[in-house]
Short mmCIF file of C-alpha atoms and ligand atoms in Angstrom, two decimals:
data_model
loop_
_atom_site.label_atom_id
_atom_site.label_comp_id
_atom_site.label_asym_id
_atom_site.label_seq_id
_atom_site.Cartn_x
_atom_site.Cartn_y
_atom_site.Cartn_z
CA MET A 1 25.21 70.75 116.53
CA PRO A 2 22.84 73.45 115.23
CA GLN A 3 22.23 73.67 111.51
CA LEU A 4 24.02 76.22 109.38
CA HIS A 5 22.57 77.99 106.37
CA PRO A 6 23.02 75.55 103.41
CA ARG A 7 25.39 77.92 101.60
CA LEU A 8 27.48 78.22 104.77
CA GLU A 9 27.40 74.48 105.42
CA ALA A 10 29.24 73.80 102.19
CA ILE A 11 31.93 76.35 103.03
CA PHE A 12 32.30 74.98 106.53
CA ASP A 13 32.79 71.45 105.19
CA GLU A 14 35.55 72.85 102.99
CA VAL A 15 37.17 74.63 105.97
CA ILE A 16 37.29 71.36 107.91
CA HIS A 17 38.62 69.45 104.92
CA THR A 18 41.37 71.97 104.10
CA ASN A 19 42.45 72.58 107.71
CA PRO A 20 42.53 69.09 109.23
CA GLY A 21 43.15 68.68 112.96
CA GLU A 22 42.69 72.35 113.83
CA ALA A 23 39.80 72.00 116.27
CA GLU A 24 39.96 75.50 117.73
CA PHE A 25 39.96 77.08 114.25
CA HIS A 26 36.91 75.00 113.22
CA GLN A 27 35.19 76.10 116.43
CA ALA A 28 35.87 79.79 115.83
CA VAL A 29 34.63 79.58 112.24
CA PHE A 30 31.49 77.68 113.23
CA GLU A 31 30.67 80.24 115.88
CA VAL A 32 30.76 83.04 113.31
CA PHE A 33 28.89 81.03 110.68
CA GLU A 34 26.08 80.32 113.18
CA SER A 35 25.33 84.02 113.12
CA LEU A 36 25.63 84.62 109.40
CA GLY A 37 22.49 82.89 108.03
CA PRO A 38 20.44 86.07 107.91
CA VAL A 39 23.36 87.96 106.31
CA VAL A 40 23.60 85.41 103.52
CA GLU A 41 19.91 85.98 102.85
CA LYS A 42 20.23 89.71 102.87
CA HIS A 43 23.56 89.94 101.02
CA PRO A 44 23.84 87.04 98.56
CA GLU A 45 26.43 89.11 96.74
CA TYR A 46 28.93 88.30 99.52
CA VAL A 47 28.58 84.58 98.90
CA ASP A 48 28.51 85.03 95.13
CA ALA A 49 31.87 86.92 95.30
CA GLU A 50 33.23 84.13 97.57
CA ILE A 51 33.86 86.67 100.33
CA ILE A 52 33.23 84.07 103.03
CA ARG A 53 35.51 81.45 101.46
CA ARG A 54 38.24 84.10 101.02
CA LEU A 55 37.80 85.24 104.63
CA CYS A 56 38.43 81.73 105.92
CA GLU A 57 41.70 81.45 104.07
CA PRO A 58 44.51 83.50 105.67
CA GLU A 59 46.21 85.92 103.29
CA ARG A 60 49.59 84.62 104.45
CA GLN A 61 50.76 82.00 107.04
CA LEU A 62 54.33 82.09 108.24
CA ILE A 63 55.96 79.24 110.13
CA PHE A 64 59.61 79.50 111.10
CA ARG A 65 62.37 78.01 113.18
CA VAL A 66 63.43 79.85 116.34
CA PRO A 67 66.85 78.54 117.51
CA TRP A 68 68.37 79.95 120.68
CA VAL A 69 70.91 79.01 123.36
CA ASP A 70 69.79 78.39 126.94
CA ASP A 71 71.74 79.33 130.08
CA ALA A 72 73.34 75.86 130.18
CA GLY A 73 74.78 76.47 126.70
CA ARG A 74 72.39 74.00 125.00
CA VAL A 75 70.73 74.78 121.68
CA GLN A 76 66.92 74.94 121.90
CA VAL A 77 64.56 75.01 118.95
CA ASN A 78 61.02 76.36 118.99
CA ARG A 79 58.49 76.95 116.27
CA GLY A 80 57.41 80.52 115.43
CA PHE A 81 54.16 81.56 113.73
CA ARG A 82 52.53 84.61 112.23
CA VAL A 83 49.18 84.22 110.57
CA GLU A 84 48.39 87.37 108.54
CA PHE A 85 44.74 86.71 108.18
CA ASN A 86 43.08 89.73 106.62
CA SER A 87 44.20 93.22 105.70
CA ALA A 88 40.99 94.62 104.14
CA LEU A 89 40.62 97.24 106.86
CA GLY A 90 44.22 98.07 107.68
CA PRO A 91 47.63 96.60 108.43
CA TYR A 92 47.59 93.16 110.05
CA LYS A 93 47.13 93.62 113.76
CA GLY A 94 47.02 91.17 116.64
CA GLY A 95 49.01 89.76 119.52
CA LEU A 96 51.85 87.24 119.96
CA ARG A 97 51.29 84.31 122.31
CA PHE A 98 54.15 82.37 123.90
CA HIS A 99 52.73 79.18 125.44
CA PRO A 100 53.65 75.48 125.05
CA SER A 101 50.16 74.71 123.68
CA VAL A 102 50.63 76.97 120.62
CA TYR A 103 50.24 75.34 117.19
CA LEU A 104 48.80 76.47 113.90
CA GLY A 105 45.17 75.70 114.87
CA ILE A 106 45.37 78.10 117.87
CA MET A 107 47.06 80.81 115.81
CA LYS A 108 44.35 80.53 113.15
CA PHE A 109 41.42 80.61 115.61
CA LEU A 110 42.90 83.69 117.24
CA GLY A 111 43.71 85.38 113.88
CA PHE A 112 40.24 84.66 112.54
CA GLU A 113 38.48 86.12 115.58
CA GLN A 114 40.82 89.12 115.46
CA ILE A 115 39.50 90.15 112.05
CA PHE A 116 35.95 90.71 113.38
CA LYS A 117 37.11 92.12 116.71
CA ASN A 118 39.29 94.69 115.01
CA ALA A 119 36.45 95.60 112.65
CA LEU A 120 34.18 96.22 115.63
CA THR A 121 36.58 98.81 117.08
CA SER A 122 35.89 100.97 113.96
CA LEU A 123 39.63 101.65 113.78
CA PRO A 124 41.67 100.91 110.64
CA ILE A 125 43.29 97.56 111.57
CA GLY A 126 43.30 94.17 109.85
CA GLY A 127 43.49 90.82 111.68
CA ALA A 128 46.47 88.62 112.57
CA LYS A 129 47.96 86.50 115.32
CA GLY A 130 51.33 84.96 115.98
CA GLY A 131 53.53 83.40 118.64
CA SER A 132 55.49 80.37 119.55
CA ASP A 133 55.35 77.10 121.53
CA PHE A 134 58.11 78.61 123.68
CA ASP A 135 57.30 78.28 127.42
CA PRO A 136 58.58 81.31 129.32
CA LYS A 137 57.83 79.66 132.71
CA GLY A 138 61.02 78.91 134.56
CA ARG A 139 63.20 80.68 131.99
CA SER A 140 65.66 83.34 133.10
CA GLU A 141 65.52 86.98 131.91
CA ALA A 142 68.54 86.30 129.66
CA GLU A 143 66.87 83.24 128.12
CA VAL A 144 63.66 85.18 127.44
CA MET A 145 65.68 87.97 125.84
CA ARG A 146 67.66 85.59 123.60
CA PHE A 147 64.45 83.85 122.54
CA CYS A 148 62.74 87.17 121.71
CA GLN A 149 65.80 88.28 119.70
CA SER A 150 65.87 85.08 117.67
CA PHE A 151 62.11 85.22 117.08
CA MET A 152 62.37 88.80 115.77
CA THR A 153 65.41 88.03 113.69
CA GLU A 154 63.17 85.95 111.48
CA LEU A 155 59.86 87.82 111.86
CA TYR A 156 61.13 91.40 111.25
CA ARG A 157 61.12 91.02 107.43
CA HIS A 158 57.35 90.51 107.52
CA LEU A 159 56.50 93.44 109.85
CA GLY A 160 56.18 97.24 109.43
CA GLU A 161 53.92 99.99 110.66
CA TYR A 162 51.95 99.81 107.37
CA THR A 163 52.19 96.05 107.03
CA ASP A 164 51.89 94.04 110.26
CA VAL A 165 51.90 95.32 113.86
CA PRO A 166 52.09 92.67 116.60
CA ALA A 167 51.44 93.16 120.34
CA GLY A 168 51.24 90.95 123.44
CA ASP A 169 48.95 88.05 124.41
CA ILE A 170 49.45 85.09 126.80
CA GLY A 171 53.09 84.97 127.88
CA VAL A 172 53.99 88.23 126.08
CA GLY A 173 53.93 91.42 128.11
CA SER A 174 55.91 94.62 128.13
CA ARG A 175 59.15 92.84 128.94
CA GLU A 176 58.93 90.66 125.79
CA ILE A 177 57.69 93.58 123.65
CA GLY A 178 60.76 95.59 124.77
CA TYR A 179 63.16 92.85 123.65
CA LEU A 180 61.27 92.38 120.39
CA PHE A 181 61.25 96.11 119.63
CA GLY A 182 64.96 96.43 120.55
CA GLN A 183 65.90 93.68 118.11
CA TYR A 184 63.65 95.11 115.33
CA LYS A 185 65.22 98.54 115.74
CA ARG A 186 68.69 97.04 115.70
CA ILE A 187 68.19 94.91 112.57
CA THR A 188 66.33 97.51 110.53
CA ASN A 189 68.25 100.56 111.77
CA ARG A 190 64.86 102.33 112.02
CA TYR A 191 63.09 103.74 115.05
CA GLU A 192 59.75 102.66 113.75
CA SER A 193 57.60 103.05 116.87
CA GLY A 194 54.37 101.96 115.20
CA VAL A 195 55.65 98.45 114.34
CA LEU A 196 54.72 97.01 117.77
CA THR A 197 52.18 98.04 120.40
CA GLY A 198 52.16 97.44 124.11
CA LYS A 199 55.53 99.16 124.32
CA GLY A 200 56.86 100.65 127.58
CA TYR A 201 55.92 104.31 128.11
CA ALA A 202 59.55 105.38 128.01
CA TYR A 203 59.97 104.33 124.36
CA GLY A 204 56.70 105.08 122.61
CA GLY A 205 54.06 103.11 124.49
CA SER A 206 50.59 104.42 125.28
CA LEU A 207 49.22 105.02 128.75
CA VAL A 208 46.23 102.72 129.42
CA ARG A 209 47.40 100.01 126.98
CA THR A 210 48.42 97.78 129.94
CA GLU A 211 45.06 98.18 131.59
CA ALA A 212 42.97 98.36 128.40
CA THR A 213 41.76 94.80 127.87
CA GLY A 214 40.69 94.34 131.48
CA TYR A 215 39.23 97.81 131.82
CA GLY A 216 37.47 97.51 128.42
CA THR A 217 35.92 94.18 129.50
CA VAL A 218 34.42 95.80 132.55
CA PHE A 219 33.27 98.89 130.59
CA PHE A 220 31.44 96.52 128.24
CA VAL A 221 29.74 94.69 131.15
CA ASN A 222 28.84 98.04 132.67
CA GLU A 223 27.02 98.85 129.44
CA ILE A 224 25.12 95.58 129.63
CA LEU A 225 24.14 96.35 133.25
CA ARG A 226 23.18 99.93 132.28
CA SER A 227 20.93 98.61 129.52
CA LYS A 228 19.04 96.69 132.27
CA GLY A 229 18.88 99.74 134.54
CA ASP A 230 21.47 98.06 136.82
CA ASP A 231 25.14 98.69 137.82
CA PHE A 232 28.12 97.03 139.45
CA ALA A 233 27.41 98.18 143.02
CA GLY A 234 27.40 95.17 145.30
CA LYS A 235 27.80 92.63 142.49
CA ARG A 236 29.78 89.48 143.30
CA VAL A 237 32.25 88.77 140.50
CA VAL A 238 34.50 85.84 139.67
CA VAL A 239 37.50 86.41 137.32
CA SER A 240 39.54 83.54 136.02
CA GLY A 241 43.25 83.93 135.34
CA SER A 242 45.57 86.36 137.12
CA GLY A 243 47.50 87.74 134.15
CA ASN A 244 47.27 91.01 132.33
CA VAL A 245 43.57 90.87 131.46
CA ALA A 246 42.39 89.42 134.76
CA ILE A 247 44.31 91.88 136.97
CA PHE A 248 42.97 95.00 135.29
CA ALA A 249 39.43 93.56 135.05
CA ILE A 250 39.57 93.10 138.83
CA GLU A 251 40.82 96.65 139.29
CA LYS A 252 38.01 98.22 137.31
CA VAL A 253 35.30 96.07 138.92
CA HIS A 254 36.51 97.32 142.32
CA GLN A 255 36.58 100.94 141.08
CA LEU A 256 32.94 100.57 140.00
CA GLY A 257 31.77 99.15 143.32
CA GLY A 258 31.64 95.38 142.59
CA LYS A 259 33.51 92.75 144.58
CA VAL A 260 35.75 90.15 142.94
CA VAL A 261 35.92 87.15 145.28
CA ALA A 262 37.99 84.65 143.25
CA CYS A 263 40.76 84.47 140.62
CA SER A 264 43.09 81.73 139.41
CA ASP A 265 46.11 80.52 137.44
CA SER A 266 46.57 77.23 135.63
CA SER A 267 47.32 75.41 138.92
CA GLY A 268 44.28 76.40 141.00
CA TYR A 269 42.11 79.23 142.32
CA ILE A 270 41.79 81.40 145.40
CA VAL A 271 38.61 82.60 147.12
CA ASP A 272 38.72 85.67 149.35
CA GLU A 273 35.26 86.56 150.68
CA ASN A 274 36.54 90.02 151.71
CA GLY A 275 37.31 90.81 148.05
CA ILE A 276 40.58 90.07 146.28
CA ASP A 277 43.52 92.18 147.55
CA LEU A 278 44.69 93.35 144.14
CA GLU A 279 47.96 94.96 145.28
CA LEU A 280 48.97 91.59 146.63
CA VAL A 281 48.03 89.77 143.40
CA LYS A 282 50.01 92.35 141.39
CA ASP A 283 52.99 91.86 143.68
CA ILE A 284 52.80 88.04 143.37
CA LYS A 285 52.09 87.83 139.63
CA LEU A 286 53.67 90.95 138.09
CA GLU A 287 56.60 91.67 140.42
CA LYS A 288 57.61 88.19 141.61
CA ARG A 289 56.22 86.16 138.70
CA GLY A 290 54.92 83.74 141.35
CA ARG A 291 51.89 81.49 141.66
CA ILE A 292 48.39 82.49 142.82
CA LYS A 293 48.53 80.00 145.74
CA ASP A 294 51.11 82.31 147.38
CA TYR A 295 48.14 84.65 148.11
CA VAL A 296 46.98 82.54 151.09
CA ASP A 297 50.45 82.84 152.70
CA THR A 298 49.60 86.51 153.32
CA VAL A 299 45.83 86.44 153.53
CA LYS A 300 45.14 83.66 156.03
CA SER A 301 41.37 83.90 155.78
CA ALA A 302 41.44 83.25 152.03
CA LYS A 303 41.34 79.68 150.69
CA TYR A 304 43.31 78.08 147.83
CA VAL A 305 41.85 75.20 145.80
CA ALA A 306 44.37 73.22 143.77
CA GLY A 307 42.95 72.17 140.40
CA GLY A 308 39.16 72.21 140.54
CA SER A 309 36.93 74.68 138.76
CA ILE A 310 36.72 78.34 139.70
CA TRP A 311 33.22 78.35 138.23
CA ASP A 312 32.03 76.45 141.31
CA VAL A 313 32.35 79.75 143.19
CA GLN A 314 28.98 81.49 143.40
CA CYS A 315 28.75 84.82 141.56
CA ASP A 316 26.47 87.32 139.78
CA ILE A 317 28.94 88.05 137.01
CA ALA A 318 31.57 85.66 135.56
CA LEU A 319 34.54 87.05 133.63
CA PRO A 320 36.68 84.27 132.11
CA CYS A 321 40.03 85.98 131.45
CA ALA A 322 42.48 83.06 131.14
CA THR A 323 42.35 80.95 127.99
CA GLN A 324 40.22 79.17 125.36
CA ASN A 325 37.67 76.56 126.30
CA GLU A 326 38.09 77.08 130.04
CA VAL A 327 34.31 77.17 130.64
CA ASP A 328 32.60 73.89 129.61
CA GLU A 329 29.03 72.74 129.86
CA ALA A 330 29.38 71.53 133.46
CA ASP A 331 30.93 74.89 134.48
CA ALA A 332 28.10 76.69 132.68
CA ASN A 333 25.56 74.66 134.61
CA SER A 334 27.28 75.46 137.93
CA LEU A 335 27.16 79.20 137.02
CA ILE A 336 23.53 79.00 136.01
CA LYS A 337 22.63 77.15 139.24
CA SER A 338 24.47 79.70 141.37
CA GLY A 339 22.44 82.51 139.79
CA ALA A 340 24.91 84.20 137.47
CA ILE A 341 23.27 86.82 135.29
CA ILE A 342 26.14 87.78 132.93
CA VAL A 343 29.06 85.86 131.47
CA ALA A 344 31.46 88.15 129.54
CA GLU A 345 34.61 86.87 127.86
CA GLY A 346 37.78 88.80 128.70
CA ALA A 347 39.74 85.92 127.14
CA ASN A 348 39.47 84.71 123.53
CA MET A 349 36.87 81.92 123.11
CA PRO A 350 36.91 80.78 126.77
CA CYS A 351 33.37 79.30 126.59
CA THR A 352 32.80 76.04 124.70
CA PRO A 353 29.85 75.98 122.24
CA GLU A 354 27.97 73.73 124.69
CA ALA A 355 28.50 76.25 127.51
CA ILE A 356 27.23 79.08 125.31
CA ARG A 357 24.10 77.10 124.38
CA ALA A 358 23.49 76.39 128.09
CA PHE A 359 23.74 80.08 128.93
CA THR A 360 21.46 81.09 126.07
CA GLN A 361 18.82 78.50 127.04
CA ALA A 362 18.92 79.59 130.66
CA GLY A 363 18.62 83.29 129.78
CA VAL A 364 22.05 84.21 131.11
CA VAL A 365 23.48 87.12 129.12
CA TYR A 366 26.48 85.87 127.18
CA ALA A 367 28.92 88.33 125.61
CA PRO A 368 31.68 87.07 123.33
CA GLY A 369 35.37 87.95 123.51
CA LYS A 370 35.51 89.59 120.10
CA ALA A 371 33.29 92.35 121.47
CA VAL A 372 34.12 92.30 125.17
CA ASN A 373 37.93 92.20 125.06
CA ALA A 374 38.32 94.50 122.01
CA GLY A 375 39.49 97.36 124.25
CA GLY A 376 43.03 95.93 124.20
CA VAL A 377 43.53 96.02 120.48
CA ALA A 378 41.55 99.29 120.25
CA THR A 379 44.05 100.93 122.61
CA SER A 380 46.83 99.40 120.53
CA ALA A 381 45.37 101.32 117.59
CA LEU A 382 45.36 104.44 119.75
CA GLU A 383 49.05 103.76 120.48
CA MET A 384 49.63 103.59 116.70
CA GLN A 385 47.87 106.96 116.33
CA GLN A 386 50.10 108.52 118.95
CA ASN A 387 53.19 107.04 117.34
CA ALA A 388 52.14 108.30 113.88
CA SER A 389 51.73 111.85 115.20
CA ARG A 390 54.72 111.61 117.57
CA ASP A 391 52.40 112.48 120.38
CA SER A 392 51.59 111.14 123.81
CA TRP A 393 48.17 111.43 125.39
CA SER A 394 47.23 111.66 129.06
CA PHE A 395 45.84 108.68 130.99
CA GLU A 396 42.48 110.40 131.41
CA TYR A 397 42.09 111.26 127.73
CA THR A 398 43.14 107.76 126.60
CA GLU A 399 40.84 106.04 129.08
CA ALA A 400 37.96 108.23 127.98
CA ARG A 401 38.63 107.18 124.35
CA LEU A 402 38.65 103.50 125.41
CA SER A 403 35.42 103.91 127.34
CA GLU A 404 33.77 105.54 124.34
CA ILE A 405 34.93 102.79 122.02
CA MET A 406 33.49 100.07 124.33
CA LYS A 407 30.18 101.92 124.49
CA ASN A 408 30.10 102.10 120.74
CA ILE A 409 30.83 98.41 120.37
CA HIS A 410 28.04 97.59 122.79
CA GLU A 411 25.65 99.81 120.89
CA THR A 412 26.71 98.30 117.56
CA CYS A 413 25.96 94.75 118.81
CA VAL A 414 22.54 95.75 120.11
CA GLU A 415 21.56 97.75 117.03
CA THR A 416 22.79 95.07 114.62
CA ALA A 417 20.88 92.28 116.41
CA ASP A 418 17.82 94.55 116.36
CA GLU A 419 18.21 95.33 112.64
CA TYR A 420 18.23 91.58 111.86
CA GLY A 421 15.37 90.84 114.29
CA LEU A 422 17.50 88.62 116.49
CA LYS A 423 16.68 88.28 120.18
CA ASP A 424 18.25 85.18 121.70
CA ASN A 425 21.95 85.88 121.60
CA ILE A 426 22.20 89.53 120.75
CA TYR A 427 25.86 90.05 121.65
CA SER A 428 27.19 87.08 119.70
CA ASP A 429 25.01 87.59 116.67
CA GLY A 430 25.38 91.38 116.82
CA ALA A 431 29.17 91.20 117.08
CA ASN A 432 29.59 88.55 114.41
CA ILE A 433 27.24 90.22 111.90
CA ALA A 434 28.51 93.78 112.45
CA GLY A 435 32.17 92.72 112.30
CA PHE A 436 31.55 90.56 109.21
CA ASN A 437 29.56 93.15 107.31
CA LYS A 438 32.28 95.74 107.74
CA VAL A 439 35.06 93.46 106.47
CA ALA A 440 32.90 91.95 103.72
CA SER A 441 31.89 95.31 102.27
CA ALA A 442 35.58 96.44 102.22
CA MET A 443 36.63 93.14 100.60
CA LEU A 444 33.97 93.50 97.94
CA ALA A 445 35.14 97.03 97.16
CA LEU A 446 38.79 96.02 96.93
CA GLY A 447 38.15 93.38 94.22
CA VAL A 448 39.40 89.85 93.95
CA ILE A 449 42.67 90.00 95.90
P1 NDP B 1 48.79 86.40 130.62
O1 NDP B 1 49.90 85.55 130.14
O2 NDP B 1 49.10 87.72 131.21
O3 NDP B 1 47.91 85.64 131.68
C1 NDP B 1 47.26 84.43 131.37
C2 NDP B 1 46.57 83.89 132.57
O4 NDP B 1 45.73 82.79 132.14
C3 NDP B 1 47.51 83.35 133.62
O5 NDP B 1 46.90 83.47 134.87
C4 NDP B 1 47.64 81.88 133.24
O6 NDP B 1 48.01 81.03 134.28
C5 NDP B 1 46.24 81.59 132.73
N1 NDP B 1 46.33 80.54 131.68
C6 NDP B 1 46.99 80.65 130.51
N2 NDP B 1 46.87 79.52 129.82
C7 NDP B 1 46.16 78.70 130.59
C8 NDP B 1 45.70 77.36 130.42
N3 NDP B 1 46.01 76.65 129.31
N4 NDP B 1 44.94 76.80 131.39
C9 NDP B 1 44.65 77.52 132.52
N5 NDP B 1 45.06 78.79 132.74
C10 NDP B 1 45.77 79.36 131.78
O7 NDP B 1 47.79 86.56 129.39
P2 NDP B 1 46.64 87.69 129.15
O8 NDP B 1 46.05 88.09 130.41
O9 NDP B 1 47.23 88.71 128.25
O10 NDP B 1 45.62 86.86 128.27
C11 NDP B 1 44.50 86.16 128.81
C12 NDP B 1 43.43 85.96 127.75
O11 NDP B 1 43.01 87.21 127.25
C13 NDP B 1 43.89 85.14 126.55
O12 NDP B 1 42.76 84.41 126.03
C14 NDP B 1 44.21 86.23 125.53
O13 NDP B 1 44.17 85.76 124.20
C15 NDP B 1 43.14 87.23 125.82
N6 NDP B 1 43.34 88.63 125.39
C16 NDP B 1 44.48 89.30 125.78
C17 NDP B 1 44.64 90.61 125.39
C18 NDP B 1 45.79 91.46 125.84
O14 NDP B 1 45.81 92.64 125.54
N7 NDP B 1 46.78 90.89 126.57
C19 NDP B 1 43.67 91.29 124.52
C20 NDP B 1 42.50 90.47 124.25
C21 NDP B 1 42.37 89.19 124.66
P3 NDP B 1 49.50 80.45 134.36
O15 NDP B 1 50.33 81.62 134.80
O16 NDP B 1 49.44 79.37 135.34
O17 NDP B 1 49.88 80.02 132.98
O1 2IT B 2 43.58 89.14 121.46
C1 2IT B 2 43.89 90.38 121.35
O2 2IT B 2 43.07 91.23 120.95
C2 2IT B 2 45.23 90.78 121.77
N1 2IT B 2 45.99 89.95 122.26
C3 2IT B 2 45.68 92.21 121.60
C4 2IT B 2 46.13 92.46 120.19
C5 2IT B 2 46.78 93.79 119.94
O3 2IT B 2 47.25 93.97 118.82
O4 2IT B 2 46.77 94.70 120.79
#
């Protein structure tokens, strides 16, 4: 493990000690701390005022029981979470994840990263994350609705357009947001549109929010390419996952002239040398809620690999868009060997620290999720703006705003790394330092709270 600045080392030891068994949270904190050495030198006042220790402690952590009745009439019990991590810049903001792997350590890693990501958007939003260990796979519509209603029956008292504004993440899309919003409205007797984002267009959602994370990811990579005098034309791209982020990343790569040749789900991956037929993937995953292996039933020339690693597929650009720690050191070495030039994280923390070190040593451009996938939450903030002004913007206008925001985040990373004289890992260091400085200066101004 690389050395941390001595003042950060002591805080990191405390984080490990006070949050035992939360490996993903430790990993997320370490990744930020790795970048902060030069900031501690330049701004000792942040450490003196214990800004970093305060940042590592969520403002509020909620854990609650979610009881519901399944279609067979049996009572089921899940655990619900909301980690309201930091509200220095605005109301708590961040998605809800429904996946069986969810536990406090995952909520805290996601909430922690969300603070810096949201700061990078330059929009007034704090950081949070929530969710449940509920597994929507195999559940009926009615079961998903009852679960969402029970989840909101407890969570509603902690939410509000000026307090805490959830959205989707893994396992939570517009269907779930609809049920959650419906129950919030019913319990509170308020049509408070700005309390959730990712809503359907018919009831206060924003155009482009569905596409935003995937599109934003590709806009960010486009900026990296532009900075090297290059573009997407003819680039061979591999995208992991086949959910919300992956699908719209594929769509934008194709619009910009690249070719996505592989995507996946948690069971395996498909390779289509002619380029992924996105309409077919949308039909399988969004309409039928099926599995990615169904693709080869229609496209006979494509191949399906059960299990295995999608990162064995040769590419110029790799976009991990599924889940945390899905790219390990061996995957990184495969990508390096196959000649990849850019790895950009559509998912949150998909690359392990060992993978990131391998990319950096090999000179592969690595861009972290907190910068790359910030377009999703940024467009959520645009949805909040539209709700606050009871307005609804066009697709073109909203996409142009998203594109501008991603350009600005890219520029911020590059300029910040430059300001601190950092050259090896400009996107990680730039994103961590710029996000941190913004939150830290606000926290300092707000006093000891
Ligand atoms: P979805 O639920 O729409 O899709 C998730 C995809 O990743 C599915 O293909 C799923 O496969 C796969 N996946 C999920 N968990 C695992 C796992 N443990 N192992 C292997 N594959 C897995 O989620 P999103 O597309 O919304 O989210 C993907 C990533 O992007 C997450 O890291 C999320 O935090 C991040 N993100 C999402 C944003 C958003 O706006 N939605 C914004 C910013 C980041 P399967 O169907 O088999 O489970
Ligand atoms: O990880 C993320 O940024 C999200 N899941 C989106 C959060 C949001 O509030 O739109």
